[in-house]
Coordinates of C-alpha atoms in Angstrom, one line a residue:
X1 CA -39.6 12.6 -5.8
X2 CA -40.1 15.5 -8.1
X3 CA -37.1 17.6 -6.5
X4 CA -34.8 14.9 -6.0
X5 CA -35.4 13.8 -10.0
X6 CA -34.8 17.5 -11.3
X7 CA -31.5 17.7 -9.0
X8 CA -30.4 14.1 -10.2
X9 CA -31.2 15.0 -14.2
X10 CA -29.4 18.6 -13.7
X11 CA -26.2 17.9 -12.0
X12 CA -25.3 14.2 -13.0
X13 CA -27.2 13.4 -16.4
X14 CA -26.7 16.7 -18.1
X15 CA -23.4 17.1 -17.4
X16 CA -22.8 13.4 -18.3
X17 CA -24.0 14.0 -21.8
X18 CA -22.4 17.3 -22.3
X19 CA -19.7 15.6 -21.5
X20 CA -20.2 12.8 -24.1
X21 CA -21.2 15.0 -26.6
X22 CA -17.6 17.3 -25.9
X23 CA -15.8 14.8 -26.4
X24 CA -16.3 14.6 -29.9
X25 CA -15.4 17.6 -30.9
X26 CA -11.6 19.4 -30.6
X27 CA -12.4 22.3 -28.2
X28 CA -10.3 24.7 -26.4
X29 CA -13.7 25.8 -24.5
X30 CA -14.2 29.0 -26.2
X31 CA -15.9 29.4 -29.3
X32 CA -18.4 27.3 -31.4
X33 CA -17.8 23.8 -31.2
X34 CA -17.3 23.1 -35.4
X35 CA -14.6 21.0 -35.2
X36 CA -15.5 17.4 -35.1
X37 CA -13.2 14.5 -34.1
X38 CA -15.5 11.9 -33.8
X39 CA -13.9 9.0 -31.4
X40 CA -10.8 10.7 -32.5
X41 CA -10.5 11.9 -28.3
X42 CA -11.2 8.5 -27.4
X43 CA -8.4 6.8 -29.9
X44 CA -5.7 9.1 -28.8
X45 CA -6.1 8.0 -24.9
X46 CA -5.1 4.3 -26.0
X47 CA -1.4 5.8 -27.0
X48 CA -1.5 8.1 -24.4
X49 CA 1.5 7.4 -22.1
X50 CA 0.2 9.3 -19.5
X51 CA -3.1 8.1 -19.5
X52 CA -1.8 4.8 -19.4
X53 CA 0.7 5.7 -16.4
X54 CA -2.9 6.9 -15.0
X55 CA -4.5 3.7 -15.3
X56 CA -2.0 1.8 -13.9
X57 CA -0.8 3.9 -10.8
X58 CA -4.8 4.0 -10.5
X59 CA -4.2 -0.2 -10.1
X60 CA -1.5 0.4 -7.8
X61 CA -3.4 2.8 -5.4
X62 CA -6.2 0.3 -5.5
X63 CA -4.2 -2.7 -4.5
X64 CA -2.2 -0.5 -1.3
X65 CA -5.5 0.2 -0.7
X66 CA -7.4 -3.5 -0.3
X67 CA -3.8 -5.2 0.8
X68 CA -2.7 -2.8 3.3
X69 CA -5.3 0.2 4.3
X70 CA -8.1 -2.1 4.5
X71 CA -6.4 -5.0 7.0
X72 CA -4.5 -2.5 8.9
X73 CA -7.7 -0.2 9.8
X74 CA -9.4 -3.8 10.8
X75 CA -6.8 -4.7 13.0
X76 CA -7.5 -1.3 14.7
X77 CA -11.2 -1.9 14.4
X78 CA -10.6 -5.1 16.4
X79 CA -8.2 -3.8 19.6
X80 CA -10.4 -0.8 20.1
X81 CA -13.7 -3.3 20.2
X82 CA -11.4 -4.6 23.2
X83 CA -12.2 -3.2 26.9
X84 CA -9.0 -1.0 27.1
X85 CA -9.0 1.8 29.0
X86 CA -9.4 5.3 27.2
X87 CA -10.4 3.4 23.9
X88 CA -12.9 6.2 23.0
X89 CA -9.7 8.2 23.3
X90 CA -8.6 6.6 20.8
X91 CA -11.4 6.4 18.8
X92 CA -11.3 9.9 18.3
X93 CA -7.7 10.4 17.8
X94 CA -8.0 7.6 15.0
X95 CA -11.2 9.4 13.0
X96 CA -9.8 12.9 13.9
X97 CA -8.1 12.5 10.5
X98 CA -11.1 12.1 8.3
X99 CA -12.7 15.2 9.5
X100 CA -10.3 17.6 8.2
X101 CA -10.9 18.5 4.6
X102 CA -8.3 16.7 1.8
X103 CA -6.9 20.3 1.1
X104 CA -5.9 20.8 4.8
X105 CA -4.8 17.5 4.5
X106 CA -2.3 17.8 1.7
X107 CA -0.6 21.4 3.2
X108 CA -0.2 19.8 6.4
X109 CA 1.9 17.0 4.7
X110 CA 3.5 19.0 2.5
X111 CA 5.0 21.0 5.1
X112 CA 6.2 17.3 6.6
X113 CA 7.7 16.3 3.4
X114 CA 9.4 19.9 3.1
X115 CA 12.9 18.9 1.8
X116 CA 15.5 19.9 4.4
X117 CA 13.1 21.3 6.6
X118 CA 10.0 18.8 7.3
X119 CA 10.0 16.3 9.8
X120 CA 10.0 13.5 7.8
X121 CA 13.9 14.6 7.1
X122 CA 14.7 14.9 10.4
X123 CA 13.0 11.2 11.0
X124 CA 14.8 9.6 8.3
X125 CA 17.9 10.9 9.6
X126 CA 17.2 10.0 12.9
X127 CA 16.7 6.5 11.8
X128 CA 19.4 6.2 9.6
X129 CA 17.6 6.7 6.5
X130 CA 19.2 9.5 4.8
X131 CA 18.5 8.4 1.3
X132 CA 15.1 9.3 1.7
X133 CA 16.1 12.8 2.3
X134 CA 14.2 15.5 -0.3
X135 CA 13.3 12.7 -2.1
X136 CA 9.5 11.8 -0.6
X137 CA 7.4 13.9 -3.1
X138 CA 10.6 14.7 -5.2
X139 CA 11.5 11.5 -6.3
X140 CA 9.1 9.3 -8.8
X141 CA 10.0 6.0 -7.3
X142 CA 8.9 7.3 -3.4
X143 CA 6.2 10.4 -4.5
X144 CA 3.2 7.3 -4.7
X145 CA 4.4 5.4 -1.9
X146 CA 4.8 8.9 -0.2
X147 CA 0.6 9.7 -1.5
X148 CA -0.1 6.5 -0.4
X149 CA 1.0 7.1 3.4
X150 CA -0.7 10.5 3.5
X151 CA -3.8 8.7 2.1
X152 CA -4.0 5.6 4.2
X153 CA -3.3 8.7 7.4
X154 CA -6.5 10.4 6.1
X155 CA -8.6 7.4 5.5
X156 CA -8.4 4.4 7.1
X157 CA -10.1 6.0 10.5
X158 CA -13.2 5.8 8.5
X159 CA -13.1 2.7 7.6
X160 CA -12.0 1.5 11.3
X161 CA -15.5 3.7 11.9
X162 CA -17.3 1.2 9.5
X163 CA -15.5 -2.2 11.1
X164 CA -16.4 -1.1 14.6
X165 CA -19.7 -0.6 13.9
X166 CA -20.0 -4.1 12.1
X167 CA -17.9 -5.5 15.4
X168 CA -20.6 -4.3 17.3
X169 CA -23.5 -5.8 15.2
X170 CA -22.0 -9.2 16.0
X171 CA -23.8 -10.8 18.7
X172 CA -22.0 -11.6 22.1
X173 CA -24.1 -14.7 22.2
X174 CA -22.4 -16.3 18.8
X175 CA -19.1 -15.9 20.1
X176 CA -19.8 -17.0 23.7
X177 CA -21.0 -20.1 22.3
X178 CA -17.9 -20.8 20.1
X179 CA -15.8 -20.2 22.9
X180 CA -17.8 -22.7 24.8
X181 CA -17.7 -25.3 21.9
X182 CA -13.5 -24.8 22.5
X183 CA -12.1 -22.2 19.8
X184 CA -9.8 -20.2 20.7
X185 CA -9.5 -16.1 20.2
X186 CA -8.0 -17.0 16.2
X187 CA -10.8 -19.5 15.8
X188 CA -13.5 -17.3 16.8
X189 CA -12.5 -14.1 14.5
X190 CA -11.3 -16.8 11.7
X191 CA -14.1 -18.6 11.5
X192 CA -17.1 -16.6 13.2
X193 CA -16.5 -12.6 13.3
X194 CA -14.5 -12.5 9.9
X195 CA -18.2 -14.5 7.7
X196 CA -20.5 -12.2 10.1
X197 CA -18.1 -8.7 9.3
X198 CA -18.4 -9.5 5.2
X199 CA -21.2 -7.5 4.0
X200 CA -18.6 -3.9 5.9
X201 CA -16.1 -5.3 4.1
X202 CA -17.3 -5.5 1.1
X203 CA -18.9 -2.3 1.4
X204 CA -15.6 -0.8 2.7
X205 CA -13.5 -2.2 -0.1
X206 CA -15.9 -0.5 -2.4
X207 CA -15.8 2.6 -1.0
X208 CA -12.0 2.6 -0.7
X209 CA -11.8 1.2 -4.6
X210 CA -13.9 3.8 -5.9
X211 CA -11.8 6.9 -3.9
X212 CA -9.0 5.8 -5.7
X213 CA -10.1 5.3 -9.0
X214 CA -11.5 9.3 -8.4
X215 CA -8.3 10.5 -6.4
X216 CA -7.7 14.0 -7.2
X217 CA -7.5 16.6 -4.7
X218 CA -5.3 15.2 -2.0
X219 CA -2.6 14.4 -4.4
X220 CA -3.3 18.0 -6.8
X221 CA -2.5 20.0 -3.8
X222 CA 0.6 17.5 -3.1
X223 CA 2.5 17.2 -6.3
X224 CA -0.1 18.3 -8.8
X225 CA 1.0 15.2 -10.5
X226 CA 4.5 15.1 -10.6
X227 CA 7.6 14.8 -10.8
X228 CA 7.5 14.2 -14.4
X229 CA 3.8 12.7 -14.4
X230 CA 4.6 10.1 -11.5
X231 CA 1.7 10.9 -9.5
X232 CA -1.0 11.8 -11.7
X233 CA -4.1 10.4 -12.0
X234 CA -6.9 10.1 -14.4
X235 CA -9.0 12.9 -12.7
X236 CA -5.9 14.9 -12.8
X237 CA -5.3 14.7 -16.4
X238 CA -8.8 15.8 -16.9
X239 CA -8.1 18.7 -14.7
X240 CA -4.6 19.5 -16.9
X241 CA -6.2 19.1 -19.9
X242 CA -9.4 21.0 -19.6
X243 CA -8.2 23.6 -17.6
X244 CA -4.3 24.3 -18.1
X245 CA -4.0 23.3 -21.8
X246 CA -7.5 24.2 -23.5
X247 CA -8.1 20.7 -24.7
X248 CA -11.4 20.5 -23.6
X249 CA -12.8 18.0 -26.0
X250 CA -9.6 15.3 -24.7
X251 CA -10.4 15.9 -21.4
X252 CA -14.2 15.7 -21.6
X253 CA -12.8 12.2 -23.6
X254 CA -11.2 11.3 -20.0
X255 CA -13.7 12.4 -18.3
X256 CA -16.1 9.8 -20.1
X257 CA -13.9 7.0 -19.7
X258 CA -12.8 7.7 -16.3
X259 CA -17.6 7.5 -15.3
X260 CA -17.3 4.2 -17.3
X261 CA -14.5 2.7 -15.5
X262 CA -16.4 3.9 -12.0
X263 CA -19.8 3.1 -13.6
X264 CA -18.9 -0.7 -14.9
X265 CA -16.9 -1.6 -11.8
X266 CA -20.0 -0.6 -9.5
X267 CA -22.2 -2.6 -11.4
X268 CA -19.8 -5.3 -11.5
X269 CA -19.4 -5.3 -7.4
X270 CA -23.1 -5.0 -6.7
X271 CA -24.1 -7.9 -9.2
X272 CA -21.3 -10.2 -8.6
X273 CA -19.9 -9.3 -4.8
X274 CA -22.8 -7.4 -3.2
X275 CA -25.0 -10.2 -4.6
X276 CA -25.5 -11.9 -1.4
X277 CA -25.9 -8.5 1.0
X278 CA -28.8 -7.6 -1.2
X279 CA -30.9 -10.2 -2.4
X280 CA -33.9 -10.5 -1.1
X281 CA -33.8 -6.7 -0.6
X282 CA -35.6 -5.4 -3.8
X283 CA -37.4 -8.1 -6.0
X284 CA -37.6 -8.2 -9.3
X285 CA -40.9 -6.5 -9.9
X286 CA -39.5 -3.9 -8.2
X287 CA -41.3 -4.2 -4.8
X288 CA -39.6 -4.8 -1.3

């Protein structure tokens, strides 16, 4: 475990403590670091109005995500577990998303949202819709909803991935035998694949949680965080800071907050949500 350890201490411990350790100080990144601010860094994010905006377009990403990407890439999950004809068609077409890389992603869309030019325009015209016209990545009350679309586009084959193979785990058997006891098609996914598909949701909603709390490429190509700061995100302002204004100590402060947020939510899901999927699975001791 030698390699693996050395790895683990160089690229995530170190740069974790650096990081803490930065954020002390106020640092434009060049220089000695001989200015020291204490929790100065960490005091200035509570009045920060972008932060803040952060944080809580952070909570609005997560909540799309868990009320709308989540049920909607189950539903898909659960018509392509169907015998239709051409469903590994479909599969594919529905993945094919996830493959390309969040860069290629974001140009392809931005050429959609192109105002006057993109075929989302042309769409919203077509359907009547001209309000939306220029406005999807233009406008700070549609640029999130806008993200969000792109996002759920990119994403939500994965997580259909992740469903179908939990679909799959279910035995025929169990469901033969509550449709022989008289429940109907609801029934049967309400009360019998829905309980027996929990531990891929919960692991899903995890997944999908934490890629939102660290969104940051997808929407930097996009909007690179605005109009005005509308679509920015924590990760973002730790990329403006640190790299486009020279406030490297501030953003090493975001950067700190922004592992603690990931770091006590994950311990919060696996101890109070992941509880059941993993007992039994490591013992205290330590042994299996």
């Amino acid at each position: 475990m030698v390699p693996a350890l050395v790895l683990f201490l160089v690229f995530v411990l170190a740069p974790i403590v650096v990081a803490v350790y930065t954020g002390l100080f106020r640092w434009n990144g060049t220089g000695p670091m001989d200015d020291f601010a204490g929790l100065e860094n960490y005091a200035r994010l509570l009045h920060d109005r972008v932060f803040l905006g952060d944080l809580e377009r952070g909570l609005y990403l997560i909540a799309l995500s868990v009320t709308l990407q989540l049920p909607f890439a189950l539903f898909t999950a659960v018509l392509l577990n169907q015998r239709l004809r051409g469903r590994a068609v479909y599969r594919m077409l529905f993945f094919a998303p996830y493959v390309l890389s969040e860069v290629v992603t974001a140009v392809l869309f931005t050429m959609v949202f192109l105002p006057g030019a993109g075929m989302a325009d042309h769409l919203a015209g077509a359907f009547g819709l001209e309000g939306l016209r220029g406005k999807w990545l233009a406008d700070p009350s549609t640029v999130v909803p806008t993200l969000f679309t792109v996002m759920t586009w990119k994403y939500f084959g994965f997580h259909m991935m992740l469903f179908l193979a939990g679909l799959q785990s279910i035995p025929g058997e169990v469901l033969e035998a509550a449709a022989i006891d008289g429940a109907g098609p609801w029934q049967r996914f309400r009360h019998v694949t829905l309980p027996l598909l929990g531990p891929t949701i919960r692991i899903s909603t995890f997944l999908s949680i934490i890629g939102a709390i660290q969104l940051f490429d997808l929407v930097w190509v996009m909007t690179a965080g605005g109009p005005n700061h509308s679509s920015e995100t924590m990760a973002i302002s730790m990329f403006q800071f640190g790299f486009k204004r020279y406030q490297v100590g501030y953003a090493s402060a975001i950067s700190v907050v922004l592992f603690v947020i990931s770091l006590v939510f994950s311990l919060f899901y696996q101890r109070y949500v992941l509880r059941r999927d993993l007992s039994g699975a490591v013992t205290p001791g330590g042994g299996r």
